[in-house]
mmCIF file of C-alpha atoms in Angstrom:
data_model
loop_
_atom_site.group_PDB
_atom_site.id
_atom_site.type_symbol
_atom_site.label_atom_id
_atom_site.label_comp_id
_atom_site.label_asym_id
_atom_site.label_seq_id
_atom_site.Cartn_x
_atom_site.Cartn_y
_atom_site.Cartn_z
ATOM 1 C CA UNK A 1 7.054 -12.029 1.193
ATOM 2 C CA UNK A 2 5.825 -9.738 3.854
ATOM 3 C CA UNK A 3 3.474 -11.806 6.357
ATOM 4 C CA UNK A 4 2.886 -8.207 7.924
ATOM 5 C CA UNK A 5 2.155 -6.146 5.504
ATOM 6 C CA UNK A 6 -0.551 -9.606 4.439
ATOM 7 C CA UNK A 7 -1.823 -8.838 7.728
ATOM 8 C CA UNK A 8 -2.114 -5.007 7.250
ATOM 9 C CA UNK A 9 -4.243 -5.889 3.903
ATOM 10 C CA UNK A 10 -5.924 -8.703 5.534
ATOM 11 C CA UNK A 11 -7.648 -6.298 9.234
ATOM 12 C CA UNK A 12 -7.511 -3.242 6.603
ATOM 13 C CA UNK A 13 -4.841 -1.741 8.905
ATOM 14 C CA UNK A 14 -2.930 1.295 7.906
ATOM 15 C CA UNK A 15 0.627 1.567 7.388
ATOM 16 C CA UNK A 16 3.175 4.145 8.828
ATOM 17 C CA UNK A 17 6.711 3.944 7.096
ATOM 18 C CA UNK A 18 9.656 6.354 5.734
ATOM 19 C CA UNK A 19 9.660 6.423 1.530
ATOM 20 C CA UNK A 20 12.244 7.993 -0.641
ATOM 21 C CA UNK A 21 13.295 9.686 2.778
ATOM 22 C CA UNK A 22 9.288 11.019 3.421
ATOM 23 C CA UNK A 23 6.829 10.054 5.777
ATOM 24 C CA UNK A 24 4.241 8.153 4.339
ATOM 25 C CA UNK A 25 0.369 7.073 6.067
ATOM 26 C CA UNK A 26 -1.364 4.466 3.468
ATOM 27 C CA UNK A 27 -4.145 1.957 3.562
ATOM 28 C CA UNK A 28 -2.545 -0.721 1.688
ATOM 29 C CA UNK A 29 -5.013 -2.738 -0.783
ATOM 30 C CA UNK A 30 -2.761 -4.767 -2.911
ATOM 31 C CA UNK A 31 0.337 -6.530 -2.314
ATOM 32 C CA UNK A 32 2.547 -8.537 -4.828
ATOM 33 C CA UNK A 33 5.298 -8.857 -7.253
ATOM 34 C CA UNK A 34 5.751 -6.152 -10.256
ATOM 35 C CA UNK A 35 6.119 -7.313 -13.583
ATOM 36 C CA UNK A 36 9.955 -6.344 -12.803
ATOM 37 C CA UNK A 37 9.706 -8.911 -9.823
ATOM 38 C CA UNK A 38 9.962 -6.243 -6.889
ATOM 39 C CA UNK A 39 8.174 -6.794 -4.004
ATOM 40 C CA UNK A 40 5.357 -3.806 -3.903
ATOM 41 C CA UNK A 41 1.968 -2.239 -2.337
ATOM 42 C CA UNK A 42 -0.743 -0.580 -4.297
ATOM 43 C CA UNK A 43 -1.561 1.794 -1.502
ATOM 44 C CA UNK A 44 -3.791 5.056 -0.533
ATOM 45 C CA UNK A 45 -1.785 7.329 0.881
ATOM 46 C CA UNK A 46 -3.697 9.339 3.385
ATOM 47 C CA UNK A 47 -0.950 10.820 5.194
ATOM 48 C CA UNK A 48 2.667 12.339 5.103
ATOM 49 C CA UNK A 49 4.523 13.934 2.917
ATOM 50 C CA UNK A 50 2.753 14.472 -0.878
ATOM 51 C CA UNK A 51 -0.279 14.476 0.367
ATOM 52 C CA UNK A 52 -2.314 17.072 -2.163
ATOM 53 C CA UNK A 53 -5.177 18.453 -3.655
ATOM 54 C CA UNK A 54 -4.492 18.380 -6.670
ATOM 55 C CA UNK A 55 -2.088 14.769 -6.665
ATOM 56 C CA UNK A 56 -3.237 11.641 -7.133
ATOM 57 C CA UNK A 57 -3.465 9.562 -3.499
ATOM 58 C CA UNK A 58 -2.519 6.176 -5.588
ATOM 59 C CA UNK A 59 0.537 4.588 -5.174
ATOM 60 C CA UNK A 60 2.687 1.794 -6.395
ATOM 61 C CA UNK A 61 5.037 1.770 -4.024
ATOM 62 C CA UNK A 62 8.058 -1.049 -3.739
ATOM 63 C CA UNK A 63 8.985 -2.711 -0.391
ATOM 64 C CA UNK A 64 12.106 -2.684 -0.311
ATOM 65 C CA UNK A 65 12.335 1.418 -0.112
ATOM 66 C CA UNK A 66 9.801 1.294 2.992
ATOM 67 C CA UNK A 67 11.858 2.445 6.248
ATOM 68 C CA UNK A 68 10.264 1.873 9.302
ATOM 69 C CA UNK A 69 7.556 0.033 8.677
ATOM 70 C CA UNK A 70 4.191 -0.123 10.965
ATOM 71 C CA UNK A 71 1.382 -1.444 11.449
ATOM 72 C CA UNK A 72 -0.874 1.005 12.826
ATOM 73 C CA UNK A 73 -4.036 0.387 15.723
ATOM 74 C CA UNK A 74 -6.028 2.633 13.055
ATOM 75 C CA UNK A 75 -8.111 0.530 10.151
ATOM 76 C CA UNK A 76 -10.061 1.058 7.180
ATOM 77 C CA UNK A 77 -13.802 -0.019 6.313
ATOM 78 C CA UNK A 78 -13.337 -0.056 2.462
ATOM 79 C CA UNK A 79 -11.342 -0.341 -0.450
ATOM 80 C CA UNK A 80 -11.133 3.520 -1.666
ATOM 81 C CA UNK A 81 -12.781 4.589 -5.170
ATOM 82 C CA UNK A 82 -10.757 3.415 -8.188
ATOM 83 C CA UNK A 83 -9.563 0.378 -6.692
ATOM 84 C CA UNK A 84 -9.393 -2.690 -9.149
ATOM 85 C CA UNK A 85 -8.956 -6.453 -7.850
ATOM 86 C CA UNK A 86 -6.126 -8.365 -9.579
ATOM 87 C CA UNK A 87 -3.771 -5.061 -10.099
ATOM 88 C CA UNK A 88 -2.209 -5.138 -13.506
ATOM 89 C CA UNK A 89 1.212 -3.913 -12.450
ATOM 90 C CA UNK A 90 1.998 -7.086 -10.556
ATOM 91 C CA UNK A 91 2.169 -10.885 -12.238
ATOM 92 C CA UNK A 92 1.785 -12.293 -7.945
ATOM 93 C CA UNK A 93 -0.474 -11.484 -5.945
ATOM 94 C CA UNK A 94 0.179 -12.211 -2.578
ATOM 95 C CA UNK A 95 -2.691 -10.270 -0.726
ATOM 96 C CA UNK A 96 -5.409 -7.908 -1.465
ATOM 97 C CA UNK A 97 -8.946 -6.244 -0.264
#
């Protein structure tokens, strides 16, 4: 487990990390274990590459692919529209908004 990306979810700080070899900005919201077992973050991705009109801004992204990963000074007020507590992709839940 992550503690900082617990924290991240925790001040509703955004994240700042390299993805499949892209930069990615996301306000993470959930954080657990898939029903694979991998470590992952249900995230809004707000920055980066893939950001688009006409994509969704949802992510289920695993942990272990994250490069770089930040913490950013920048936060979040809310969960974003069409987030669900208790994600149905994971079977842990470690932390979420």
């Amino acid at each position: 487990m992550n503690p900082a990306i617990c924290q991240a979810i925790r001040e509703r700080r955004i994240l700042a990390f390299t993805y499949d070899g892209h930069p990615r900005i996301v306000e993470p919201h959930c954080y657990g274990l898939t029903k694979t077992g991998k470590e992952a973050i249900r995230c809004y991705q707000t920055g980066g590459s893939g950001v688009r009109p006409d994509a969704t801004p949802w992510h289920l992204m695993t942990v272990s692919k994250m490069i770089g990963l930040q913490i950013l000074e920048d936060s979040f007020s809310t969960s974003r529209p069409g987030y669900k507590r208790g994600d149905e992709h994971m079977t842990t839940i470690f932390e979420q908004l």
